[in-house]
Every structure is written in C-alpha cells, then in structure tokens.
PDB file of N, CA and C in Angstrom:
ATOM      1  N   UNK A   9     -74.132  45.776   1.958  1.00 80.00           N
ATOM      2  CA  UNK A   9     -74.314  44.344   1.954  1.00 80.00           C
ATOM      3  C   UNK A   9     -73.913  43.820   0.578  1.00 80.00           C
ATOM      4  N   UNK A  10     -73.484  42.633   0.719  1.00 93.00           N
ATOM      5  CA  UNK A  10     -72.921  41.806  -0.637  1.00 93.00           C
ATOM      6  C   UNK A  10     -73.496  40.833  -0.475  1.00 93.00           C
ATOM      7  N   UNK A  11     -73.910  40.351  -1.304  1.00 95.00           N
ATOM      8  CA  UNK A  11     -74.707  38.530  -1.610  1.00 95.00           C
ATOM      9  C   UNK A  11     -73.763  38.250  -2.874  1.00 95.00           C
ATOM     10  N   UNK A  12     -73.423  36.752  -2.079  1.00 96.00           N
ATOM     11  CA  UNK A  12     -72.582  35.939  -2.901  1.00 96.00           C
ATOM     12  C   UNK A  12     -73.346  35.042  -3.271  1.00 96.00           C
ATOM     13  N   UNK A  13     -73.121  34.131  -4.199  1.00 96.00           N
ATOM     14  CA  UNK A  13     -73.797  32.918  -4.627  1.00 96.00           C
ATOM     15  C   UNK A  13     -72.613  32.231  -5.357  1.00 96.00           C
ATOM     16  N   UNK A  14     -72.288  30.660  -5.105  1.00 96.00           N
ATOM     17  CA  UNK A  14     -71.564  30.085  -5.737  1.00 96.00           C
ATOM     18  C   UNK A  14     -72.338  28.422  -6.219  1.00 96.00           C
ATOM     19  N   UNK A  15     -72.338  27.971  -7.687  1.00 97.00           N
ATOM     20  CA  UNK A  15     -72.819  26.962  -8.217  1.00 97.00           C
ATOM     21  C   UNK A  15     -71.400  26.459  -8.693  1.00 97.00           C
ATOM     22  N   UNK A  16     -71.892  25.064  -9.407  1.00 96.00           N
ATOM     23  CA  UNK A  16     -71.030  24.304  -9.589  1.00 96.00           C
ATOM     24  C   UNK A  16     -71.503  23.127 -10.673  1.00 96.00           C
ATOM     25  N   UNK A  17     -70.687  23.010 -11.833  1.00 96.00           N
ATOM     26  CA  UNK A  17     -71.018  22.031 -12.232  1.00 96.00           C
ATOM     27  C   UNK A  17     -70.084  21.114 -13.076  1.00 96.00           C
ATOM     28  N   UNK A  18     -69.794  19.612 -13.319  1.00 94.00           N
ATOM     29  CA  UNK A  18     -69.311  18.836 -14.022  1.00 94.00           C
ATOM     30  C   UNK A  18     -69.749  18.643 -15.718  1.00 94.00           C
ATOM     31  N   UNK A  19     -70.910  18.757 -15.585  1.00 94.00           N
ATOM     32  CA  UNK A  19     -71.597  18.661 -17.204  1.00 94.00           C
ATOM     33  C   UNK A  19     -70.902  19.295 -18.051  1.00 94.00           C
ATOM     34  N   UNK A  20     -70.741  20.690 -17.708  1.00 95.00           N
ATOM     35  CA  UNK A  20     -70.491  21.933 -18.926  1.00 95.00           C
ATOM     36  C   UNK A  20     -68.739  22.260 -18.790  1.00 95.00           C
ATOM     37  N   UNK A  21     -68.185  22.601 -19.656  1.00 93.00           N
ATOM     38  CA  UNK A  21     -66.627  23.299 -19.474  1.00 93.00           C
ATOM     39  C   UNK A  21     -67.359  24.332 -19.092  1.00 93.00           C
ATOM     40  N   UNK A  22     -66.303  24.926 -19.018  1.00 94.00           N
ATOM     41  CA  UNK A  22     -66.483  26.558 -18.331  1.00 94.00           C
ATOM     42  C   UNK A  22     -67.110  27.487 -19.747  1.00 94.00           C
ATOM     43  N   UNK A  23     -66.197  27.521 -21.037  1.00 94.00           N
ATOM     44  CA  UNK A  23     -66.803  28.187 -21.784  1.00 94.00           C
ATOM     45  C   UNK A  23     -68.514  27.503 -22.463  1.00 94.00           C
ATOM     46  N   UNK A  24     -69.050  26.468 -22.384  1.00 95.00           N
ATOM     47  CA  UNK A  24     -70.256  26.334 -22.620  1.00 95.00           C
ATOM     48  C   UNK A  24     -71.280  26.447 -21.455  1.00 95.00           C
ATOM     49  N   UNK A  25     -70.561  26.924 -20.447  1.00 96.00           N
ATOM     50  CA  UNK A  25     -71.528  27.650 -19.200  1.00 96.00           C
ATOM     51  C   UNK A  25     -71.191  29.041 -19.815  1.00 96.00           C
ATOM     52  N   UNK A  26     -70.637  29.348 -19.834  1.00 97.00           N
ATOM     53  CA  UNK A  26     -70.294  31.285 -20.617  1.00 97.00           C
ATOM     54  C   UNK A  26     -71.429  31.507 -21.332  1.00 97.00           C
ATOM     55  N   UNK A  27     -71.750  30.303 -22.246  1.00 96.00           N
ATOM     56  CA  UNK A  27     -72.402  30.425 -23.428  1.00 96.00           C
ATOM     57  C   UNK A  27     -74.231  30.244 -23.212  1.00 96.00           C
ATOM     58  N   UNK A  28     -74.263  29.274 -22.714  1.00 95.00           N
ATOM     59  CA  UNK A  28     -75.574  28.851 -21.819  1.00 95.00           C
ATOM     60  C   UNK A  28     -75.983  30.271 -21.108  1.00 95.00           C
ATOM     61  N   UNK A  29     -75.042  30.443 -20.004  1.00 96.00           N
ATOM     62  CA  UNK A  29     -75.576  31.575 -19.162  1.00 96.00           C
ATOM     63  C   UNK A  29     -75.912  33.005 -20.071  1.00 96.00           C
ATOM     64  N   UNK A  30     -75.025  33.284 -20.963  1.00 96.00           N
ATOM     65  CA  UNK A  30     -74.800  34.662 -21.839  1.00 96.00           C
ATOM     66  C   UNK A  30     -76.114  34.262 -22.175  1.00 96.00           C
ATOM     67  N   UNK A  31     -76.592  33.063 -23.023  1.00 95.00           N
ATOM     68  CA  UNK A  31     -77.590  33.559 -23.675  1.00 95.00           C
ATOM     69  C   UNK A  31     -79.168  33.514 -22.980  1.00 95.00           C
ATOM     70  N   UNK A  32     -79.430  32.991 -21.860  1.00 94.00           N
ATOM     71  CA  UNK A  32     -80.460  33.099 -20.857  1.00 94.00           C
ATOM     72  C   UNK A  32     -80.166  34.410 -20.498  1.00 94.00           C
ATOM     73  N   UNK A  33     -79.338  34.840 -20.329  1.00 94.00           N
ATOM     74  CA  UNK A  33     -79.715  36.146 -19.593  1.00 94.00           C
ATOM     75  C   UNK A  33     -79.059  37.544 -20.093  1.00 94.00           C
ATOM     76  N   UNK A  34     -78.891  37.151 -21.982  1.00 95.00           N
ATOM     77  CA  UNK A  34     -77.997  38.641 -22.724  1.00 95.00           C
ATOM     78  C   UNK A  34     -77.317  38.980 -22.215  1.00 95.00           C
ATOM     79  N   UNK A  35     -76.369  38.253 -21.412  1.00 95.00           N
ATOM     80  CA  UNK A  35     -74.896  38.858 -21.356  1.00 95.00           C
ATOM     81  C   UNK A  35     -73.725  38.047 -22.315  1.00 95.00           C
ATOM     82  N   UNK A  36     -72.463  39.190 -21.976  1.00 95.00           N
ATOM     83  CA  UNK A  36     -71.499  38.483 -23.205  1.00 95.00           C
ATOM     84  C   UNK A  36     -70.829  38.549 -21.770  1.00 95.00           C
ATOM     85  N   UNK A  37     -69.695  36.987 -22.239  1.00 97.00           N
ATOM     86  CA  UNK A  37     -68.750  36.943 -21.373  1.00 97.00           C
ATOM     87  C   UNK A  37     -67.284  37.272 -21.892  1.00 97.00           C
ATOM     88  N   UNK A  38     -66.260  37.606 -21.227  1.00 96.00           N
ATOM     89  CA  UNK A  38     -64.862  38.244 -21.704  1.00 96.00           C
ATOM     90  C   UNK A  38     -64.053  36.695 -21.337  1.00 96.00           C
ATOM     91  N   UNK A  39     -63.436  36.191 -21.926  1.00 94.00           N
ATOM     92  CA  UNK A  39     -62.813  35.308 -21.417  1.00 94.00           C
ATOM     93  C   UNK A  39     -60.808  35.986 -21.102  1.00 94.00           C
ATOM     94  N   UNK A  40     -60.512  35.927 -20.101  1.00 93.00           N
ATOM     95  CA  UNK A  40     -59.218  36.565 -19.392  1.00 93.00           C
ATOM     96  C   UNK A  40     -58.304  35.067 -19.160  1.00 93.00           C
ATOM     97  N   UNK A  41     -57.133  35.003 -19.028  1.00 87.00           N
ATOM     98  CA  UNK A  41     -56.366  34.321 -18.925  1.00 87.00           C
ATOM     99  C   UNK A  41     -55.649  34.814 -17.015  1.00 87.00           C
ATOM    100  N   UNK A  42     -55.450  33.585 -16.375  1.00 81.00           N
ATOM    101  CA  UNK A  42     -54.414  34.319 -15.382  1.00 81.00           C
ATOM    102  C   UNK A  42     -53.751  33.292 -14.912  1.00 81.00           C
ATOM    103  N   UNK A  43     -52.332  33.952 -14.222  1.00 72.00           N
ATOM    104  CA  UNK A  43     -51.996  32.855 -13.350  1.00 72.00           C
ATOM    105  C   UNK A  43     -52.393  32.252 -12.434  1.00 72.00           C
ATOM    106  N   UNK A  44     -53.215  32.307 -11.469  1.00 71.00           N
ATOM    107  CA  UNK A  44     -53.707  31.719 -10.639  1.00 71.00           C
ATOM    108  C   UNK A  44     -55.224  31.435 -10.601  1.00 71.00           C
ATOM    109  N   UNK A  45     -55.938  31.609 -11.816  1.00 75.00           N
ATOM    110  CA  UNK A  45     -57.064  31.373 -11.834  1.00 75.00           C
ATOM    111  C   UNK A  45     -57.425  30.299 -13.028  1.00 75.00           C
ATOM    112  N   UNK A  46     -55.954  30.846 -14.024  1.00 77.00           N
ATOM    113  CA  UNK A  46     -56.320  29.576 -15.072  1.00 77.00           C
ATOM    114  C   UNK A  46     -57.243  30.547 -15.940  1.00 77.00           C
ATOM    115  N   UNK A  47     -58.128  30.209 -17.323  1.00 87.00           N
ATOM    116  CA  UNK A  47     -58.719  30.559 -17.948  1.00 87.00           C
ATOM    117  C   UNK A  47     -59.937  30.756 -17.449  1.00 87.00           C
ATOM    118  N   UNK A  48     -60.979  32.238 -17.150  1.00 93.00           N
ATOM    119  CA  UNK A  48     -61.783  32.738 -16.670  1.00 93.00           C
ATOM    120  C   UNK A  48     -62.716  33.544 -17.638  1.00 93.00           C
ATOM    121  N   UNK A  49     -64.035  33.757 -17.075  1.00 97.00           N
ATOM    122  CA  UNK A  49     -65.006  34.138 -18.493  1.00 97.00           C
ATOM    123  C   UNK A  49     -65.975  34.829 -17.361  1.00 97.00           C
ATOM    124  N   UNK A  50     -65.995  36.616 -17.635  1.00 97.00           N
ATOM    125  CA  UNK A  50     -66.448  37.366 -16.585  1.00 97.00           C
ATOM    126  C   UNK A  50     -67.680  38.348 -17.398  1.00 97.00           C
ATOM    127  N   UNK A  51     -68.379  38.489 -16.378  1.00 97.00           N
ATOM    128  CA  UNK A  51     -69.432  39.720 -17.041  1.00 97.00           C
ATOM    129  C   UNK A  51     -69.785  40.477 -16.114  1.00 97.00           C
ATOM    130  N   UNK A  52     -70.158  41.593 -16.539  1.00 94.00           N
ATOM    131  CA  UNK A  52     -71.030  42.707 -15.979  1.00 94.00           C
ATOM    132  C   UNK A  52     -72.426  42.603 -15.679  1.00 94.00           C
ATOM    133  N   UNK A  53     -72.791  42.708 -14.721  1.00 93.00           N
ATOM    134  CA  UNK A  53     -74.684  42.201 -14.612  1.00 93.00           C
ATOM    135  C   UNK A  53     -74.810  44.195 -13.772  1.00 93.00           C
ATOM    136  N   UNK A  54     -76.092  44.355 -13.424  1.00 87.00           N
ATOM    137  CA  UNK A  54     -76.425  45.738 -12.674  1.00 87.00           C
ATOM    138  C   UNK A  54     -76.571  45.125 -11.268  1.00 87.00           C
ATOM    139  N   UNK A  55     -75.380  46.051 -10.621  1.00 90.00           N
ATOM    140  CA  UNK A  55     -75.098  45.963  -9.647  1.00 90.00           C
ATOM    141  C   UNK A  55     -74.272  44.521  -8.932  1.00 90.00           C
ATOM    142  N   UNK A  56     -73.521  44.312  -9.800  1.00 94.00           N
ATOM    143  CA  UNK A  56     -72.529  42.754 -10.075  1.00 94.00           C
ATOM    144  C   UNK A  56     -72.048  42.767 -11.229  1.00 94.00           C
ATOM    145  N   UNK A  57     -71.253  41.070 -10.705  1.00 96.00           N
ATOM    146  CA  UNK A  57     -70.742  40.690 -11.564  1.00 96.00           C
ATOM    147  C   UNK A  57     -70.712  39.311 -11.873  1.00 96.00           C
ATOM    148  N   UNK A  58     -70.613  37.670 -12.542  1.00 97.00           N
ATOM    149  CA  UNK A  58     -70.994  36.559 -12.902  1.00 97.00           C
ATOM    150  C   UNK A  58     -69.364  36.326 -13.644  1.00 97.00           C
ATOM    151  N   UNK A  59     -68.957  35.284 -12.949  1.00 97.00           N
ATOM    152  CA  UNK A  59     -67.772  34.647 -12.936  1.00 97.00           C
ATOM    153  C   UNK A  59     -67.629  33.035 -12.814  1.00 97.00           C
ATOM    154  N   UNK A  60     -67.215  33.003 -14.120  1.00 97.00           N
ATOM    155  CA  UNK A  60     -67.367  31.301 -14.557  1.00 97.00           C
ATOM    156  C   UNK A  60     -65.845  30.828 -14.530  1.00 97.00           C
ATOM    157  N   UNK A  61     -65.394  30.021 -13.712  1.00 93.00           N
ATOM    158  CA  UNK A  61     -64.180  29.608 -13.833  1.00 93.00           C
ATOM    159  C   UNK A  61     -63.523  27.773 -13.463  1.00 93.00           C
ATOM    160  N   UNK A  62     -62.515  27.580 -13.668  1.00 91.00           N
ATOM    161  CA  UNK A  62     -62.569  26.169 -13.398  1.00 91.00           C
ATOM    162  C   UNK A  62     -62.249  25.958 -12.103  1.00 91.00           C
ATOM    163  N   UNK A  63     -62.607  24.828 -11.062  1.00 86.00           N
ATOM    164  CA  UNK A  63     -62.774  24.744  -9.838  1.00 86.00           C
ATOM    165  C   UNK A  63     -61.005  24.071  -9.497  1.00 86.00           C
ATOM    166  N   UNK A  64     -60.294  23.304 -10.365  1.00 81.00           N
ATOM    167  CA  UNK A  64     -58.865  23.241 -10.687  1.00 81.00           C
ATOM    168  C   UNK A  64     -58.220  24.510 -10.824  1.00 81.00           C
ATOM    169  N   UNK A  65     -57.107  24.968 -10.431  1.00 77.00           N
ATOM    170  CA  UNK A  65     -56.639  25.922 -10.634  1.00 77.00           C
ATOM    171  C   UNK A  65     -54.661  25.505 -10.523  1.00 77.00           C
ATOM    172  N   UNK A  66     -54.366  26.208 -11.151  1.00 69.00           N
ATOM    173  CA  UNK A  66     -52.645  25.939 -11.151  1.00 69.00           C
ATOM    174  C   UNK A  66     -52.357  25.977  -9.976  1.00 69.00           C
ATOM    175  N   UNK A  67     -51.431  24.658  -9.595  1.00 67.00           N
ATOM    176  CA  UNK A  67     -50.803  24.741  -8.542  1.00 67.00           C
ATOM    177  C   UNK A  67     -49.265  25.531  -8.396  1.00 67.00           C
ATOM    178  N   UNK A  68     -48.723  26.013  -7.506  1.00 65.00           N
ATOM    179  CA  UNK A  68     -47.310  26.417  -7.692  1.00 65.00           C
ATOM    180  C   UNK A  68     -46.410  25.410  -7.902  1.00 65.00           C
ATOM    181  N   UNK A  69     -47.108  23.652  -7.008  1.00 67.00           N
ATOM    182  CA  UNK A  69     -46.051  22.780  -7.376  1.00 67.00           C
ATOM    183  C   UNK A  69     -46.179  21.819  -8.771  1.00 67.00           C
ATOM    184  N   UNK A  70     -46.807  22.367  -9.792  1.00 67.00           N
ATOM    185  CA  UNK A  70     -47.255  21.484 -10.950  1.00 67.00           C
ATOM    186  C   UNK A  70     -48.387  21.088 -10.699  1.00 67.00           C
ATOM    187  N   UNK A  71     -48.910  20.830  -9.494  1.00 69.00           N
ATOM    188  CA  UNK A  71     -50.238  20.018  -9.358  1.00 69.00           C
ATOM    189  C   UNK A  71     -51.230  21.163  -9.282  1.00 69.00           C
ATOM    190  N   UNK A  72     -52.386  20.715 -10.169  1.00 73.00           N
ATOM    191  CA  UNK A  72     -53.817  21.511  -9.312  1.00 73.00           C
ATOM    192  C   UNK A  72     -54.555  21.269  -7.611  1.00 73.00           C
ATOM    193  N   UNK A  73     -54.743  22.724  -8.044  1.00 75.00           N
ATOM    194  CA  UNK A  73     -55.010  22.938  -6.393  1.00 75.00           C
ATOM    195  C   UNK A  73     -56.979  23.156  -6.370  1.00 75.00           C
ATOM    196  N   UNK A  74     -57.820  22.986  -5.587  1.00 73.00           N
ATOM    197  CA  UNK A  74     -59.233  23.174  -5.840  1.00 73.00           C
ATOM    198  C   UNK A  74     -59.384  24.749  -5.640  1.00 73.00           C
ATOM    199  N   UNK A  75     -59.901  25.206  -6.066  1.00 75.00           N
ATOM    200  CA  UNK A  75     -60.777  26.514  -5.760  1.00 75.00           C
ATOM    201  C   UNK A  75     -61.516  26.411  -4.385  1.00 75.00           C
ATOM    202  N   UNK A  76     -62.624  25.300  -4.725  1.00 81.00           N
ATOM    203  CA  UNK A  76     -63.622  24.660  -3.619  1.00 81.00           C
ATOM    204  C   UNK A  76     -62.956  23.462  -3.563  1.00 81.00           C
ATOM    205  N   UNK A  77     -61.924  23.034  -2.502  1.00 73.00           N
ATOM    206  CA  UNK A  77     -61.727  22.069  -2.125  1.00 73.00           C
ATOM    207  C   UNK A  77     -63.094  21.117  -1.499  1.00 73.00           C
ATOM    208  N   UNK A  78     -64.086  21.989  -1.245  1.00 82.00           N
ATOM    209  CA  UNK A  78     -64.904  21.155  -0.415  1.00 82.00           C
ATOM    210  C   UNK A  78     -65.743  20.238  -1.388  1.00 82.00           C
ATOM    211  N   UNK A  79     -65.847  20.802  -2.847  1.00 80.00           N
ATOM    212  CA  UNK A  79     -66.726  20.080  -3.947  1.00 80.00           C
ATOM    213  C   UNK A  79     -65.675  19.454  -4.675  1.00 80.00           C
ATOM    214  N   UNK A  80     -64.871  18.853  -4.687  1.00 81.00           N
ATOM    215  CA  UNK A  80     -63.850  18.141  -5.326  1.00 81.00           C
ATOM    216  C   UNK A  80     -64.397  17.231  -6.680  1.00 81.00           C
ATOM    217  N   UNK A  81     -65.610  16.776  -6.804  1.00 85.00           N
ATOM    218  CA  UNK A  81     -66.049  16.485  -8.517  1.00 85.00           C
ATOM    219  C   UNK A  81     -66.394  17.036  -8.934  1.00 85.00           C
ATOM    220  N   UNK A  82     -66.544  18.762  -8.584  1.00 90.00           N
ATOM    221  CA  UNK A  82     -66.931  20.057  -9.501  1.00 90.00           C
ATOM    222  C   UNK A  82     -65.952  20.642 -10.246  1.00 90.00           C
ATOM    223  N   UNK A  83     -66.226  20.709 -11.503  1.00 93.00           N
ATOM    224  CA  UNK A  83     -64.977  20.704 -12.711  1.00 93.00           C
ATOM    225  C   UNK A  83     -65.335  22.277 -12.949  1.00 93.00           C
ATOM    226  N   UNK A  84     -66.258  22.909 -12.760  1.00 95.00           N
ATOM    227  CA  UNK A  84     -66.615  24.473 -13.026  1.00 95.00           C
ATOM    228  C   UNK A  84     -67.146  25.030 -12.425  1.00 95.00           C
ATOM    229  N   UNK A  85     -66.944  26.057 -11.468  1.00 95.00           N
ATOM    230  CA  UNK A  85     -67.714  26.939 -10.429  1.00 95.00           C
ATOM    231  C   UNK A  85     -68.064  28.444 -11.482  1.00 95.00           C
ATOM    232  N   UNK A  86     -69.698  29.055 -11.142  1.00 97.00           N
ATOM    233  CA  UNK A  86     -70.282  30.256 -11.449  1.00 97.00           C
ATOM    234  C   UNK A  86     -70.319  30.967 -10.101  1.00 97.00           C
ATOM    235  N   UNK A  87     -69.399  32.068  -9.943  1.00 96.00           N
ATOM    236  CA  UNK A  87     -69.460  32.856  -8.937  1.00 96.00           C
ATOM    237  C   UNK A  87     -70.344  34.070  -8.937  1.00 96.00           C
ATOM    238  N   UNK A  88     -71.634  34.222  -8.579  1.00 97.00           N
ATOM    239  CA  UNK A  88     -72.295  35.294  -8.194  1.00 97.00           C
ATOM    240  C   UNK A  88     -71.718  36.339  -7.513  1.00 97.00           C
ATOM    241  N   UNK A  89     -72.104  37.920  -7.336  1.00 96.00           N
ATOM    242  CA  UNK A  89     -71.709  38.808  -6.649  1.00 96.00           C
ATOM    243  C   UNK A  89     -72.429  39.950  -7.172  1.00 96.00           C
ATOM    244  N   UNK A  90     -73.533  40.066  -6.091  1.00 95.00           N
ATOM    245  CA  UNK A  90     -74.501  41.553  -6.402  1.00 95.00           C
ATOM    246  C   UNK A  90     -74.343  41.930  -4.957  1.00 95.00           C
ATOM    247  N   UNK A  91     -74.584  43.424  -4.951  1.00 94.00           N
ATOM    248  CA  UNK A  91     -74.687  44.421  -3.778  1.00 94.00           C
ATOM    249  C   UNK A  91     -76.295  44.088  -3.182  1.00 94.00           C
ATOM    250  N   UNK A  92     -76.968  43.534  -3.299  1.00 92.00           N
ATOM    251  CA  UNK A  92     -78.677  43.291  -3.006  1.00 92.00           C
ATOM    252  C   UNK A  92     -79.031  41.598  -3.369  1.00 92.00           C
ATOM    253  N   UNK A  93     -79.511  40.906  -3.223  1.00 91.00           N
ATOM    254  CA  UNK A  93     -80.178  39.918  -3.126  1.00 91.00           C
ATOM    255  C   UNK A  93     -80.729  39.912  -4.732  1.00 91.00           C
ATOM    256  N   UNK A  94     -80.725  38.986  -5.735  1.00 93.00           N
ATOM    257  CA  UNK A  94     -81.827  38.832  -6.759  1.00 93.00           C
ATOM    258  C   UNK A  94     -82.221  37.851  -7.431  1.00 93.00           C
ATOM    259  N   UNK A  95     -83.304  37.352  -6.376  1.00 93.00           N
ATOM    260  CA  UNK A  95     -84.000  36.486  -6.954  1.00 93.00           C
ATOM    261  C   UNK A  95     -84.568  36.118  -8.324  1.00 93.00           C
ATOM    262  N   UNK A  96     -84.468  36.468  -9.297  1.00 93.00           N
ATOM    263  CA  UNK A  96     -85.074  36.305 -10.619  1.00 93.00           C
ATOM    264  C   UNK A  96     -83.576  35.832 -11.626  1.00 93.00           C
ATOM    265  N   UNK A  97     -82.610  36.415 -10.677  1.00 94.00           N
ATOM    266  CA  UNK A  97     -81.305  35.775 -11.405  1.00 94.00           C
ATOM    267  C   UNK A  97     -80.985  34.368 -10.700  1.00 94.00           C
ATOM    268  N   UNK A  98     -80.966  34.093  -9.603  1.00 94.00           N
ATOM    269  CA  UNK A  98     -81.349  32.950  -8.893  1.00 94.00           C
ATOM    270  C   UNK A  98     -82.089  31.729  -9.277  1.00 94.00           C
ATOM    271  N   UNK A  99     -82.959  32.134  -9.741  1.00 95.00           N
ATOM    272  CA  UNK A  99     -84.365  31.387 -10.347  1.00 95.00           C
ATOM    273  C   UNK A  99     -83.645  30.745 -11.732  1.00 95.00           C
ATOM    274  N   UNK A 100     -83.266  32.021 -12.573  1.00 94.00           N
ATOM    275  CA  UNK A 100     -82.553  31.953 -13.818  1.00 94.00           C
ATOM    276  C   UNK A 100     -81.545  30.807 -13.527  1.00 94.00           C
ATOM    277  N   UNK A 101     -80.311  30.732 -12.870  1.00 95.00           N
ATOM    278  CA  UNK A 101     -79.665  30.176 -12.900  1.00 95.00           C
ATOM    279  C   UNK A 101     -80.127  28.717 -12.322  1.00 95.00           C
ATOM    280  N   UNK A 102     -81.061  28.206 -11.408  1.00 94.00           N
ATOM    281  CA  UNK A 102     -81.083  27.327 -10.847  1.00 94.00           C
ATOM    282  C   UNK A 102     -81.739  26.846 -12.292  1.00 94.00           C
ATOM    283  N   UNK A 103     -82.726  27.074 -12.966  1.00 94.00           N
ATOM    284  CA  UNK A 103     -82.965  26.158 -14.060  1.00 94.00           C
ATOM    285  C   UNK A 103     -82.342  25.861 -15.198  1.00 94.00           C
ATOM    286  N   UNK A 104     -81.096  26.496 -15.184  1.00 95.00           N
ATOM    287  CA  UNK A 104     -79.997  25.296 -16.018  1.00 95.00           C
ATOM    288  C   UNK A 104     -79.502  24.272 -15.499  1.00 95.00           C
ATOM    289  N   UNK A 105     -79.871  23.047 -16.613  1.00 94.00           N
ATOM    290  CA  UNK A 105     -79.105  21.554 -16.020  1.00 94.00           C
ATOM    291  C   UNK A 105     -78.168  20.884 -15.771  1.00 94.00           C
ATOM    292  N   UNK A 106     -77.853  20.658 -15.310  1.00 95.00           N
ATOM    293  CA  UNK A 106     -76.449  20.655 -14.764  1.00 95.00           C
ATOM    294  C   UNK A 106     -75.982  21.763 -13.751  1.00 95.00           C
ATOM    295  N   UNK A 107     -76.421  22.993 -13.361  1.00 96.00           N
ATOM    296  CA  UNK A 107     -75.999  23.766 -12.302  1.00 96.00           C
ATOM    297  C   UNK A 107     -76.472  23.438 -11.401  1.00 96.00           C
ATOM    298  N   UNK A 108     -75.661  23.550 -10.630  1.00 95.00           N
ATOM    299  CA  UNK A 108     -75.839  23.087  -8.457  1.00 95.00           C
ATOM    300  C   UNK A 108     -75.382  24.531  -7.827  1.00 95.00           C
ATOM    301  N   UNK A 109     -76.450  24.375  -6.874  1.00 96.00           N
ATOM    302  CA  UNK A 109     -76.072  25.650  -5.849  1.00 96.00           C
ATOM    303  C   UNK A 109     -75.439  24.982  -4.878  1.00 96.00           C
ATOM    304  N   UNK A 110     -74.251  25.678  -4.919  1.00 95.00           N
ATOM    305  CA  UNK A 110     -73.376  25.276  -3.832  1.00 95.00           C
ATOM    306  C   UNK A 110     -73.165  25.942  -2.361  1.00 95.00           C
ATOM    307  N   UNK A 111     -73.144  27.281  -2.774  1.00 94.00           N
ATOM    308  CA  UNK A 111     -72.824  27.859  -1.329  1.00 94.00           C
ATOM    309  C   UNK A 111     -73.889  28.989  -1.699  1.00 94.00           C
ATOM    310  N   UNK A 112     -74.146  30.216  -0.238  1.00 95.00           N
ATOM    311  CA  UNK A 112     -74.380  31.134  -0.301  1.00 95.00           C
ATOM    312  C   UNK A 112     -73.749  31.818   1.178  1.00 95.00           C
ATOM    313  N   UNK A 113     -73.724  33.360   0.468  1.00 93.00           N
ATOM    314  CA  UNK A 113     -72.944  33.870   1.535  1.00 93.00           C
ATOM    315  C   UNK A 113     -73.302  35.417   1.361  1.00 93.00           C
ATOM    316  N   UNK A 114     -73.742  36.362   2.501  1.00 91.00           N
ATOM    317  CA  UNK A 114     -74.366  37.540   2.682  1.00 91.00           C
ATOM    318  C   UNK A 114     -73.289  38.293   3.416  1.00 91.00           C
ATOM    319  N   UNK A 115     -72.735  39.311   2.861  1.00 87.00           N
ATOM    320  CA  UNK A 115     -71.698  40.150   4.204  1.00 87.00           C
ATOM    321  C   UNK A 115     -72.115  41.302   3.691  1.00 87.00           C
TER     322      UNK A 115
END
C-alpha cells in the first residue's frame, strides 16, 4: 500500500515551504532542477519521501501547463508519499499556515 497526500499553497514559494517544512520536521531539502518539473526541493522521510514543487510547470509550447489543473490559484504543491499511513506527519503539516490539503489517495 502507498498513501499519497497532496497540499497546496499560494502564500509560500516553493523554497520557503522547503524551509518551513525542513525545519518543523529536521529534514533538509535538495533542491534539483528539471525539465518538466521546473525547480523542485525533495527529501527523504522513513519510509517516503516530501516533494515541494511549483504547481506551473514548463510548457512544451512556451506556456505553463498546471501540475493540478484542478487547483489553478495554487502556486506550490507538497507531495506526500509513505508506504503506511502517518498521522503525526499529517497533523505536522496541516498546522502550517498557509497549507491546504488538497487531495488524498491510497493504492
């Protein structure tokens, strides 16, 4: 089983969610460059991983394309991904301001 979790927020760029999140919960984030993701800021958690990226992403035709088309005034999505359910990181994340839970998803 995989539990996803995806938030979203306008308040923060992506790297002062890196920074916010790193330091609630002692992780460091790597910030990676790509083509199709645009500038990304990833960590290691036990048993996951926490992925901060912008909800804009390069389009092939010059234009940006959404990540989450469905949240279209979300300027930064935090992508969750643990093998188990964990609530205490959940908790963690819902009480930063400016983060919105957006989706969840169990496969």
């Amino acid at each position: 089983m995989t539990d996803h979790h995806t938030y979203g927020t306008s308040t923060h760029t992506a790297g002062e969610l890196a920074r916010l999140v790193g330091d609630r919960l002692g992780l460091v984030f790597t910030a990676r460059d790509s083509y199709y993701r645009g500038v990304y800021h990833l960590a290691g958690i036990p048993n996951g991983r926490i992925e901060i990226r912008p909800n804009p992403i390069p389009g092939d035709d010059d234009e940006d394309d959404l990540c989450a088309p469905e949240h279209p005034a979300t300027q930064v999505l935090l992508l969750v991904t643990t093998s188990t359910p964990n609530p205490a990181l959940q908790a963690c994340l819902a009480s930063i301001e400016g983060l919105a839970h957006l989706n969840h998803e169990t496969v």
